[in-house]
Short mmCIF file of C-alpha atoms in Angstrom, two decimals:
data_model
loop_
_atom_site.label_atom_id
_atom_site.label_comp_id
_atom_site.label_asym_id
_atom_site.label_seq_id
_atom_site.Cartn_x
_atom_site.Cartn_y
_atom_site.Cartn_z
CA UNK M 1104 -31.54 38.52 -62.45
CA UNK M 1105 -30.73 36.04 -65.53
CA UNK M 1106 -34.42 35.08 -66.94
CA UNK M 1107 -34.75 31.85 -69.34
CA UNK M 1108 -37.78 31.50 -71.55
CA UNK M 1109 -39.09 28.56 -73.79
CA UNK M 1110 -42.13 29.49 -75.34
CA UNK M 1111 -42.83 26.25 -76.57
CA UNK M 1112 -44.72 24.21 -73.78
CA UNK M 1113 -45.13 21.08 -76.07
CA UNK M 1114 -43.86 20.44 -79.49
CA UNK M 1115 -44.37 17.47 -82.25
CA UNK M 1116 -42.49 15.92 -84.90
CA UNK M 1117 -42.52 12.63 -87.18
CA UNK M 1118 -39.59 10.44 -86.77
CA UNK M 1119 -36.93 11.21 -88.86
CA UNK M 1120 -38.12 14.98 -89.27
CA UNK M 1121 -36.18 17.97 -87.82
CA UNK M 1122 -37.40 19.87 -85.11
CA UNK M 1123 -36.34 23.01 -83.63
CA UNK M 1124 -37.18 23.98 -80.05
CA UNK M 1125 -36.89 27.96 -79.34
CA UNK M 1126 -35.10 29.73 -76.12
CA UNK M 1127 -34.45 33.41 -75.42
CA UNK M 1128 -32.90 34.37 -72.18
CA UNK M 1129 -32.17 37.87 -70.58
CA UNK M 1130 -28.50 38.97 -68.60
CA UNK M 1131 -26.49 41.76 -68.25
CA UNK M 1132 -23.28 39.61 -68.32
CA UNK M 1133 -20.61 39.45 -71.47
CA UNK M 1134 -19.42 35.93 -70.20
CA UNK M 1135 -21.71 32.77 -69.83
CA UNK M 1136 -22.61 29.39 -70.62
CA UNK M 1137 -25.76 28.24 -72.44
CA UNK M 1138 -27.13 24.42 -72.09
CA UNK M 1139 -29.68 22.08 -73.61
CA UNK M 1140 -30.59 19.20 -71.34
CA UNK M 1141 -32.80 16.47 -71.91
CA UNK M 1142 -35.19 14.58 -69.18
CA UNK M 1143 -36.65 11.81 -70.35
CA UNK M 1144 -39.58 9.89 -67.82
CA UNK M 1145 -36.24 8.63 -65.47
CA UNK M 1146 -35.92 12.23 -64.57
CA UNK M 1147 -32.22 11.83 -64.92
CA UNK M 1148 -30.79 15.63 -66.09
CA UNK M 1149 -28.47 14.66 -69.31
CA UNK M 1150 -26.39 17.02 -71.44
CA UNK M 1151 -27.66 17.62 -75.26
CA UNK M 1152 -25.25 20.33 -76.09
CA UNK M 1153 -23.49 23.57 -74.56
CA UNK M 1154 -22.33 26.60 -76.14
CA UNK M 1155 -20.09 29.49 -74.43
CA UNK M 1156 -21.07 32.33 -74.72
CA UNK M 1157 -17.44 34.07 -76.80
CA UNK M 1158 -17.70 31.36 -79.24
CA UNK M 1159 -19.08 32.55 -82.24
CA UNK M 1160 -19.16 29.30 -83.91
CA UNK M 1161 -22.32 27.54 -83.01
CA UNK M 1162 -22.04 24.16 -81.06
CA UNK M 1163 -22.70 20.71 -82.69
CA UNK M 1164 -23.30 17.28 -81.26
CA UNK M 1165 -24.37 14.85 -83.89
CA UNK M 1166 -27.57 15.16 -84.77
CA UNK M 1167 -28.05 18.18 -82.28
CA UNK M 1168 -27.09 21.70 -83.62
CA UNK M 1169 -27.91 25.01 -81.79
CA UNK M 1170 -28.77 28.80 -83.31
CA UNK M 1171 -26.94 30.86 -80.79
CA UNK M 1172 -27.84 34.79 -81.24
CA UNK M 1173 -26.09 36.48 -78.86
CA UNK M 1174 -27.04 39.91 -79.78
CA UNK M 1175 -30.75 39.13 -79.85
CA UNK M 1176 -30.13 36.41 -76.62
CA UNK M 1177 -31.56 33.72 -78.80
CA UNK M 1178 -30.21 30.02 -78.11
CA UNK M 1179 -32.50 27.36 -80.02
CA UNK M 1180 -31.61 23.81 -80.36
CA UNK M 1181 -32.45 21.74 -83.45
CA UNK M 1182 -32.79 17.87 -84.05
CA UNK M 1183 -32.24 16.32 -87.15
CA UNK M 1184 -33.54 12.99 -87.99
CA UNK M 1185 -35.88 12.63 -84.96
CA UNK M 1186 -35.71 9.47 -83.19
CA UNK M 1187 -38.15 7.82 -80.59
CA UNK M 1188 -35.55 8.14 -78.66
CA UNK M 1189 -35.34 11.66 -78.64
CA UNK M 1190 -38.71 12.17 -76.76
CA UNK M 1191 -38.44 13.58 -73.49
CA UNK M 1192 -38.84 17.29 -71.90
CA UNK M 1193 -36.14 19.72 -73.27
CA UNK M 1194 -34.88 22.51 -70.61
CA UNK M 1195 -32.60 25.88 -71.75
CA UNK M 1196 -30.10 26.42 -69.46
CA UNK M 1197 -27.95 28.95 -68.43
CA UNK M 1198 -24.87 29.57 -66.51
CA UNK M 1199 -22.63 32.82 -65.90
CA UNK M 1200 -19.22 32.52 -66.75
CA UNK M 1201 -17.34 33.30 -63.32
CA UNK M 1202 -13.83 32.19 -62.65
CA UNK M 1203 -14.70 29.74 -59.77
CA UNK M 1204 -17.00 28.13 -61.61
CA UNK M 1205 -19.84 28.02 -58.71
CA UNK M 1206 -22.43 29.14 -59.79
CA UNK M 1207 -25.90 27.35 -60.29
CA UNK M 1208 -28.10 26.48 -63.62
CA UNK M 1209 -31.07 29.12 -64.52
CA UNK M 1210 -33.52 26.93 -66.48
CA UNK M 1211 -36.33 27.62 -69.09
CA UNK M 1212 -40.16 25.66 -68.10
CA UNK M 1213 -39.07 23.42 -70.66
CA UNK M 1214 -40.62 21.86 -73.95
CA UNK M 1215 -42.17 18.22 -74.39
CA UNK M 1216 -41.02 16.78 -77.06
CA UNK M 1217 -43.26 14.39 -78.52
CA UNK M 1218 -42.17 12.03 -81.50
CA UNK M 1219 -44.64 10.88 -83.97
CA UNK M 1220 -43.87 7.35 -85.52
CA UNK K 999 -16.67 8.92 -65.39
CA UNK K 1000 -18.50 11.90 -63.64
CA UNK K 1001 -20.90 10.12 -62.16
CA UNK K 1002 -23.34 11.59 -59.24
CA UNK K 1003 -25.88 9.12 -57.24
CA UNK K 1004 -28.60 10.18 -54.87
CA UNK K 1005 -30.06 8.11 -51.65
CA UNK K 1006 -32.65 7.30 -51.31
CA UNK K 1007 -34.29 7.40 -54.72
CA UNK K 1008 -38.19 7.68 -53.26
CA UNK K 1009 -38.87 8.26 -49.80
CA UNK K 1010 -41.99 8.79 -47.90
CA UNK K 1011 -42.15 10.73 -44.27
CA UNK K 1012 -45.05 11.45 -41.91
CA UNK K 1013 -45.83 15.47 -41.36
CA UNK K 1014 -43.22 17.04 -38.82
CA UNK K 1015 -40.45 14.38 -39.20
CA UNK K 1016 -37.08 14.94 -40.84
CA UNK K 1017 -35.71 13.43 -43.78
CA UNK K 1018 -31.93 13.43 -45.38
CA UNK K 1019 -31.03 12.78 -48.75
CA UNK K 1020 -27.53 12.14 -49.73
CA UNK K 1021 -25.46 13.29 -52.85
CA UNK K 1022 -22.24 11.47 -53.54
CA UNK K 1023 -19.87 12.33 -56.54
CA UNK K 1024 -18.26 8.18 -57.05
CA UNK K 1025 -15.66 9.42 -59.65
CA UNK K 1026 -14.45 12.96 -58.89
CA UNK K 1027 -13.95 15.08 -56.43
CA UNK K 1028 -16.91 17.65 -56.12
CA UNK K 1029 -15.87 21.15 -55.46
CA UNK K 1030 -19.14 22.00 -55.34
CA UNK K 1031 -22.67 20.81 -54.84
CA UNK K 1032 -25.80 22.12 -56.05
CA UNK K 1033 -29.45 21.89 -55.02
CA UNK K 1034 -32.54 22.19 -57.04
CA UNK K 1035 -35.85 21.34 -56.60
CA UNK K 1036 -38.45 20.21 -59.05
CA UNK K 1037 -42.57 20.15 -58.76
CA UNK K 1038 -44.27 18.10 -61.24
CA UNK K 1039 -44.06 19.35 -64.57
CA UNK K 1040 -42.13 22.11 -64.31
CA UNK K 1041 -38.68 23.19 -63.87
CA UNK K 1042 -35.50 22.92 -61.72
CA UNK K 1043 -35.35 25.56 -59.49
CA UNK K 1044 -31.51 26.26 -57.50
CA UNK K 1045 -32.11 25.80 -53.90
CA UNK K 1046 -28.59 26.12 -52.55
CA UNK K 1047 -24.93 26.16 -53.70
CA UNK K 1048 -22.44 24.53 -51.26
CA UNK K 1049 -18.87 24.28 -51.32
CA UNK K 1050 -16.51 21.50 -49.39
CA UNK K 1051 -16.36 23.05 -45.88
CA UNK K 1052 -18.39 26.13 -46.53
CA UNK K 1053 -21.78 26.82 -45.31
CA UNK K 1054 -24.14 26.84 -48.14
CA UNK K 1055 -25.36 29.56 -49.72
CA UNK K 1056 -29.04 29.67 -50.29
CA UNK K 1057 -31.30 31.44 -53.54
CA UNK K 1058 -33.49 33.76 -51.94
CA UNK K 1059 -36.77 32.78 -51.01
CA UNK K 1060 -35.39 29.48 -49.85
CA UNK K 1061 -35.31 28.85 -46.14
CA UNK K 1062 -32.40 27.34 -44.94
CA UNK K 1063 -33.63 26.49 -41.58
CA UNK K 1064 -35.64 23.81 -42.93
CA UNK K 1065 -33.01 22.87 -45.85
CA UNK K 1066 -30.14 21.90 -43.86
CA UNK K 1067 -27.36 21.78 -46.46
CA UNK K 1068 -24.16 19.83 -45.65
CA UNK K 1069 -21.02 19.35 -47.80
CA UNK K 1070 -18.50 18.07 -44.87
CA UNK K 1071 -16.28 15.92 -47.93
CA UNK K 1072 -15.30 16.28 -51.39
CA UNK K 1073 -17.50 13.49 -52.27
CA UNK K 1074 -20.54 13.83 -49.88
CA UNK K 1075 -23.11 16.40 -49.98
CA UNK K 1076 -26.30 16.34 -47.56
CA UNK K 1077 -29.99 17.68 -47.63
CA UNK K 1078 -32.05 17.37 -44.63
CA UNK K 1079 -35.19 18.52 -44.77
CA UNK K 1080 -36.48 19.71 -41.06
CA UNK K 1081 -39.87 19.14 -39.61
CA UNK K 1082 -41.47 18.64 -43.31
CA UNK K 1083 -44.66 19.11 -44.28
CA UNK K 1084 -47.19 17.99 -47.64
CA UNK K 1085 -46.02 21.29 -49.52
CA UNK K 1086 -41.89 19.74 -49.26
CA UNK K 1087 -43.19 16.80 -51.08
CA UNK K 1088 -40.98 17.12 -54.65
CA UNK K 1089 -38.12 15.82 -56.73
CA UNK K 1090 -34.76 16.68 -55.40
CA UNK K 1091 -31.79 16.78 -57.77
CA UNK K 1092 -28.38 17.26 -56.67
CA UNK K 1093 -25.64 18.06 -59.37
CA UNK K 1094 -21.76 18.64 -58.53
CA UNK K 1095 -19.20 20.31 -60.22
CA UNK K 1096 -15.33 19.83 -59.78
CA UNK K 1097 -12.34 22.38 -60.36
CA UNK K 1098 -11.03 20.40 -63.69
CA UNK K 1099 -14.19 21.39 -65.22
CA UNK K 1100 -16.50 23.88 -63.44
CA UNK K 1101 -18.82 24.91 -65.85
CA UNK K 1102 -19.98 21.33 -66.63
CA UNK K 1103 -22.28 20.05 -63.41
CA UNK K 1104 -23.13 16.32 -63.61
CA UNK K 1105 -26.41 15.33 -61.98
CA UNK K 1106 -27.75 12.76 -59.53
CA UNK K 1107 -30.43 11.12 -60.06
CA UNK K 1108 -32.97 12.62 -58.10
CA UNK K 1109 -35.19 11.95 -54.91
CA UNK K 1110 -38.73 12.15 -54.80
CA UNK K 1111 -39.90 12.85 -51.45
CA UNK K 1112 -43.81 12.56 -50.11
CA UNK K 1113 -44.27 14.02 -46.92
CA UNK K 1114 -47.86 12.35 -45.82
#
């Protein structure tokens, strides 16, 4: 079974700082998907940034950059610039790669990402 | 586009009473409907995966007598929760996926149920 682990239960930054918020996951599969999603206090599940697992070039979405590893299984997400706005919990995600595409999210405990102004 | 609502947003049921929450997909059509369940301050967990005009298929552990799963349209997916008691009370997400894009699932919402 695919295991996700953030060993980071709460983090801290100062605005404008960069943060980086850590997840290792475990799979026997070659093919896969790897997520960062944000929940802020609405609860609503939004997209940060996703990275397939073939792509060797790591995955970039504005300020949001991710370390992908994929020999050590390491996928960690870091935020430049830090914004108030960026303060919510942070889950890892991930997602096997199969060709009908239905298959569900495995997610991490999650981080709480707390801003400092 | 890609948008995914949930109804009702907070609902509140006396012990051994049913409840159903609805997931529509407004934009797309959703190939697939997911599930998950989420206790207070901690993670989504996959309940069920359920394809148009399949039965669903459930994560082990999760008993799908009392999660009745339905996914009769491309657009409509339902959870009914059967004969619920406090330890059901949670936030529901739904998320759907279509076959344009199936590795990206857009999510609904979310339902918090209370079961008193």
């Amino acid at each position: 079974a695919q295991t996700v682990t953030q060993s980071q239960p709460e983090m801290s930054v100062q605005e404008a700082e960069t943060v980086t918020l850590s997840c290792t996951y475990d799979t026997s599969e070659s093919d896969y998907y790897l997520f960062w999603y944000k929940q802020p206090p609405s609860r609503q599940m939004i997209l940060v940034i996703r990275q397939e697992a073939y792509k060797q070039q790591n995955a970039t979405e504005n300020r949001f950059s991710v370390n992908f590893q994929k020999a050590a299984k390491s996928f960690s997400l870091k935020i430049s610039d830090s914004q108030l706005g960026d303060a919510a919990m942070y889950f890892c995600a991930y997602r096997i790669l199969t060709g009908g595409g239905a298959d569900g999210l495995t997610f991490g405990k999650g981080t709480h990402l707390i801003i400092q102004p | 586009g890609a948008v995914v609502s949930q109804h009702p947003s907070r609902v509140i049921c006396k012990s051994g009473t049913s409840v159903k929450i609805e997931c529509r997909s407004l934009d797309f059509q959703a190939t697939t409907m997911f599930w998950y369940r989420q206790f207070p301050k901690q993670s989504l967990m996959l309940m069920a995966t359920s394809n148009e005009g399949s039965k669903a298929t459930y994560e082990q552990g999760v008993e799908k007598d009392k999660f009745l799963i339905n996914h009769a349209s491309l657009t409509l997916s339902t959870l009914t929760v059967t004969s619920a008691h406090p330890e059901d009370s949670s936030f529901y997400i739904c998320s759907a996926s279509w076959f344009a894009n199936p590795y990206e699932q857009y999510f609904g919402p979310g339902t918090r149920l209370t079961v008193t």
